[in-house]
Short mmCIF file of C-alpha atoms in Angstrom, two decimals:
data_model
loop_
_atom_site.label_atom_id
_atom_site.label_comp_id
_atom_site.label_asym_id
_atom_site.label_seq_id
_atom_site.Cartn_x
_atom_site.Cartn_y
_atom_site.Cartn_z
CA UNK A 253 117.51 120.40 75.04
CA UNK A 254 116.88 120.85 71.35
CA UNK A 255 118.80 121.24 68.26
CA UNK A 256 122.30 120.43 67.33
CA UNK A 257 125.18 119.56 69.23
CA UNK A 258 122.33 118.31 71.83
CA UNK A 259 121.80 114.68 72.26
CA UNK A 260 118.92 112.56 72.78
CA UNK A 261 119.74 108.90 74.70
CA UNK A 262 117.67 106.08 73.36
CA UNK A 263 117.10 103.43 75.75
CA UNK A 264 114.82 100.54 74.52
CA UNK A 265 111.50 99.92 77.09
CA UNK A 266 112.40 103.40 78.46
CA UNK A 267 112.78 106.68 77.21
CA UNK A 268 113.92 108.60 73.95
CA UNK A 269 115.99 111.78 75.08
CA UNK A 270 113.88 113.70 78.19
CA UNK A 271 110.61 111.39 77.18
CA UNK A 272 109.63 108.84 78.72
CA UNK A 273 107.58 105.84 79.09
CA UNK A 274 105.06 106.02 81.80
CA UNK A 275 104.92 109.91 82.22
CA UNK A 276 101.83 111.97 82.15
CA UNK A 277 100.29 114.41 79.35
CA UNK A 278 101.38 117.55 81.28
CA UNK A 279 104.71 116.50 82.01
CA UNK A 280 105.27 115.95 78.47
CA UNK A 281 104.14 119.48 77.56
CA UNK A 282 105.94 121.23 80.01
CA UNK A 283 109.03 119.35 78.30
CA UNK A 284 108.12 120.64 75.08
CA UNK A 285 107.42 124.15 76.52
CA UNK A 286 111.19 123.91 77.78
CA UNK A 287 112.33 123.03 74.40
CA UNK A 288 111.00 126.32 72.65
CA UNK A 289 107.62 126.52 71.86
CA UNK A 290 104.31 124.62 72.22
CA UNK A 291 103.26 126.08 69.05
CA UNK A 292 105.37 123.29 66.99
CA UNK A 293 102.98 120.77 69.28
CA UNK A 294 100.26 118.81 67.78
CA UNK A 295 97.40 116.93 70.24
CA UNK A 296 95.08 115.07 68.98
CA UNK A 297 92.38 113.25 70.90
CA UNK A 298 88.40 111.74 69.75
CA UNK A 299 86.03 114.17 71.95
CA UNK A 300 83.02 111.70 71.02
CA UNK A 301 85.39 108.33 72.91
CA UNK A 302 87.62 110.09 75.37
CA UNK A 303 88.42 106.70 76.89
CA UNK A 304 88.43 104.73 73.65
CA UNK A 305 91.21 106.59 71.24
CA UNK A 306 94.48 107.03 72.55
CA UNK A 307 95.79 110.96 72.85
CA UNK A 308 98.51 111.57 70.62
CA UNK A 309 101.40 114.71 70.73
CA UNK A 310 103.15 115.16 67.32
CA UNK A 311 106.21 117.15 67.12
CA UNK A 312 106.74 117.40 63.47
CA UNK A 313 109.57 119.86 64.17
CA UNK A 314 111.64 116.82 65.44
CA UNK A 315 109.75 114.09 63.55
CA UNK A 316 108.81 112.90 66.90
CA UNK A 317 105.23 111.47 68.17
CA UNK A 318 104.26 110.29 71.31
CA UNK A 319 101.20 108.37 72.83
CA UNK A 320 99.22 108.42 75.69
CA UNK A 321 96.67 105.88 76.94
CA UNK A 322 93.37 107.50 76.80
CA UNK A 323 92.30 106.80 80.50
CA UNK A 324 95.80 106.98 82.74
CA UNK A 325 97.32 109.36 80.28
CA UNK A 326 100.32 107.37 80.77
CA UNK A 327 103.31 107.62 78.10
CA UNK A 328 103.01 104.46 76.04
CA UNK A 329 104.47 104.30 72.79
CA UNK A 330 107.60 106.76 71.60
CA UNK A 331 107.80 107.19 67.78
CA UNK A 332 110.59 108.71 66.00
CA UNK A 333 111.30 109.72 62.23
CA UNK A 334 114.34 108.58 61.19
CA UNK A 335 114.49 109.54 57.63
CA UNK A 336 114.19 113.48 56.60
CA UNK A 337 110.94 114.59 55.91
CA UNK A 338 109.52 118.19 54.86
CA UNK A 339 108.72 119.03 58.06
CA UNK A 340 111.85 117.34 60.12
CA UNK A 341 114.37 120.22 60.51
CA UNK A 342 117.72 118.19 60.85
CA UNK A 343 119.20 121.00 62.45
CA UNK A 344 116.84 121.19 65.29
CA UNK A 345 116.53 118.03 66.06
CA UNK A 346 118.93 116.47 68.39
CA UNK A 347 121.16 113.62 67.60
CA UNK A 348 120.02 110.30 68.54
CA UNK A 349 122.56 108.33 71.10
CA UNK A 350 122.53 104.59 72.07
CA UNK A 351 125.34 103.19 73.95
CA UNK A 352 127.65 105.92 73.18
CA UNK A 353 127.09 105.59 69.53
CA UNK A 354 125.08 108.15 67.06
CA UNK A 355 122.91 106.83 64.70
CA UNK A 356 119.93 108.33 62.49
CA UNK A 357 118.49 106.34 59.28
CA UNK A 358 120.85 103.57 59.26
CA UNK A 359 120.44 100.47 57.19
CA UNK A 360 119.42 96.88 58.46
CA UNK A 361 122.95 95.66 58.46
CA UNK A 362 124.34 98.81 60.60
CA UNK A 363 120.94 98.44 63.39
CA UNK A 364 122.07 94.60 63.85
CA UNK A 365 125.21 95.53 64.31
CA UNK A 366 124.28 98.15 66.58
CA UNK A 367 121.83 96.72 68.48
CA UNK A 368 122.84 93.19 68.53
CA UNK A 369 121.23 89.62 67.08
CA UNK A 370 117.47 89.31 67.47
CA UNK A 371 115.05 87.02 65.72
CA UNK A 372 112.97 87.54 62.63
CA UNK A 373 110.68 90.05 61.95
CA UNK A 374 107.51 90.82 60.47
CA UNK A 375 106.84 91.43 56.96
CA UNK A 376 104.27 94.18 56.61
CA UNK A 377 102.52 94.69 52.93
CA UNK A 378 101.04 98.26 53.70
CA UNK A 379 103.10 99.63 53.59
CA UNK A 380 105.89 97.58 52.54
CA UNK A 381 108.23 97.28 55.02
CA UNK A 382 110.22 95.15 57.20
CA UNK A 383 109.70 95.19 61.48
CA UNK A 384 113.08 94.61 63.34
CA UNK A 385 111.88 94.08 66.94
CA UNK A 386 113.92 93.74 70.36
CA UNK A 387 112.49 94.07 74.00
CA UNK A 388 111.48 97.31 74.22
CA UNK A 389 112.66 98.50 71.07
CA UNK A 390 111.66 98.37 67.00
CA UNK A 391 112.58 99.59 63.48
CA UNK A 392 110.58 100.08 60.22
CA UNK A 393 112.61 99.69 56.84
CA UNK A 394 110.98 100.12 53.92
CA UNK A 395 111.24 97.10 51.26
CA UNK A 396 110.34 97.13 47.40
CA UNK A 397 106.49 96.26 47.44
CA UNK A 398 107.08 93.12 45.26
CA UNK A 399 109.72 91.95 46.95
CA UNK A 400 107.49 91.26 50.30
CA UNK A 401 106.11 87.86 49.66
CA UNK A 402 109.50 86.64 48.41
CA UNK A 403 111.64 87.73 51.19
CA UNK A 404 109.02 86.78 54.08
CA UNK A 405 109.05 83.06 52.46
CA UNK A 406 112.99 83.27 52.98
CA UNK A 407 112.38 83.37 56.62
CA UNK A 408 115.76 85.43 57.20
CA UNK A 409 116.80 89.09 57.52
CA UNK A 410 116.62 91.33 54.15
CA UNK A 411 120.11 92.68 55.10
CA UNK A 412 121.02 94.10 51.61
CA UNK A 413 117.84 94.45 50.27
CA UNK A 414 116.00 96.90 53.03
CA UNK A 415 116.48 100.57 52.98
CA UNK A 416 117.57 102.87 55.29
CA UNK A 417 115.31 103.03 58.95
CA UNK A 418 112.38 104.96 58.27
CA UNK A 419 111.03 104.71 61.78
CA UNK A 420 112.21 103.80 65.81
CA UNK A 421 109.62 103.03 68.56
CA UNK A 422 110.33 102.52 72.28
CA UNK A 423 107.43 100.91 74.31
CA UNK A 424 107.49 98.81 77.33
CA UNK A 425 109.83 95.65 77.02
CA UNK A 426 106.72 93.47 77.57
CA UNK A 427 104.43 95.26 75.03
CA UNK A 428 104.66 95.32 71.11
CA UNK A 429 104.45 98.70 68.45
CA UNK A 430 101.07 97.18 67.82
CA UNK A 431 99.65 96.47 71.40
CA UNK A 432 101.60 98.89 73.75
CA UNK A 433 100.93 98.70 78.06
CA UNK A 434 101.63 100.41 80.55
CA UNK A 435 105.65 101.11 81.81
CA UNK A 436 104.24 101.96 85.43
CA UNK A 437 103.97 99.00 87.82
CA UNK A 438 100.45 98.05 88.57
CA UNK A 439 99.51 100.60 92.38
CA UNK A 440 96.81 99.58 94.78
CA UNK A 441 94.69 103.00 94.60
CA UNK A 442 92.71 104.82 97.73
CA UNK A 443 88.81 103.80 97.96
CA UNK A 444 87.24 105.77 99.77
CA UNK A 445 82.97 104.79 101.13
CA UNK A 446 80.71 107.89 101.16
CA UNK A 447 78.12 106.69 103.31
CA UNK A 448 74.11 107.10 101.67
CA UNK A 449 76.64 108.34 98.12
CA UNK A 450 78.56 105.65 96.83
CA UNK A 451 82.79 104.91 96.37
CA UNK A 452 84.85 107.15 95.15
CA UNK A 453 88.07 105.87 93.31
CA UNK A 454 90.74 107.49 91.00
CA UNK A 455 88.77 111.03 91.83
CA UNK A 456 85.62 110.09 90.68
CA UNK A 457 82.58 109.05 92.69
CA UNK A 458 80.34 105.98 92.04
CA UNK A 459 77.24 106.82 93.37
CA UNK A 460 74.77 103.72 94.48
CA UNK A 461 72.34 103.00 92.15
CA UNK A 462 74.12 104.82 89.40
CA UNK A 463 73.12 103.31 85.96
CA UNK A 464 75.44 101.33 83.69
CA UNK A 465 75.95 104.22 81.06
CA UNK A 466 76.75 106.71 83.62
CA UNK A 467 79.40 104.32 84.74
CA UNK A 468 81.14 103.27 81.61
CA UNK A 469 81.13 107.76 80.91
CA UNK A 470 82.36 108.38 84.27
CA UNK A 471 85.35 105.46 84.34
CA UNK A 472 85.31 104.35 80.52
CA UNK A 473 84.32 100.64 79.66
CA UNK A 474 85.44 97.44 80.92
CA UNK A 475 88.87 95.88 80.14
#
């Protein structure tokens, strides 16, 4: 699963090697469990908003990150480091893969190639950097900081003037890097009455006459 000569398949709006999009928390761990160790695992998670700050698993190891939606717990965003980093052990990592073809931090000119035509980015100042989207799919390159407002105005690809792919993100082909959604289709769920209780719905019981703050703890707030 891990390390060299191994391979991980990229497919945009769908899954980076054995991740991927839509899968739960402890699926994900058991994955990394499989892979060696789940002391090279990093969660993080906001005790204070459980249901307001997405949970996060870092794999430094393999410069890979992944994030869950706080409530479903759903895989919704796939991150990977492209270029090496302290803690990114090259030879550990497996090779990434996309339609037969490795890749790792290639420049602008080699992704388009790669990947095909798409339309402009985005410009980002902070930091500076240039956003090459598809469906599904995205890559960071980093640009000189006072080169951003110049090439933006240009309205084109910086094909020579970009570095080497920093980042790669995989989220749903309907979602964005900044606003990822869900990859599972939308399921009616089980309601279930307790007569003289209340409904109970996604294992959790609202109880008749329950106040609003004990709702918004039990099921998080309204979207």
């Amino acid at each position: 699963m891990s390390g060299r000569g191994a391979q991980w398949f990229v497919e945009p709006s769908h899954r980076v090697g054995a991740f991927y999009l839509g899968m739960g928390v402890n699926k994900a761990l058991s994955i990394v469990q499989k892979m060696g160790s789940l002391d090279c695992a990093e969660m993080s998670f906001d005790e204070r908003q459980p249901f307001s700050v997405d949970l996060t698993l870092r794999l430094p190891t393999w410069g890979l990150q992944l994030c869950f939606d706080s409530y479903q717990q759903d895989l919704r965003l796939i991150s990977v480091r492209l270029q090496e980093v302290e803690r990114v052990r090259e030879e550990a990592r497996p090779e990434l893969v996309y339609s037969g073809q490795k890749f790792t931090a290639s420049s602008l000119r080699e992704v388009y190639q790669t990947f095909g035509p798409t339309w402009i980015g985005d410009f980002q100042h902070q930091p500076a950097a240039y956003l090459l989207k598809y469906p599904g799919l995205a890559f960071e390159f980093p640009l000189p900081q006072e080169m951003v407002e110049t090439l933006a105005a240009k309205g084109e690809h910086p094909m020579d003037v970009a570095g080497s792919a920093s980042l790669l993100w995989v989220f749903a082909a309907q979602a964005s890097v900044q606003s990822p959604c869900s990859a599972v289709p939308e399921l009616l769920e089980a309601v279930s009455v307790l007569p003289g209780i209340g409904v109970q719905l996604q294992g959790r019981t609202l109880r008749f006459g329950a106040m609003p703050q004990d709702v918004v703890s039990d099921f998080g707030p309204p979207q």
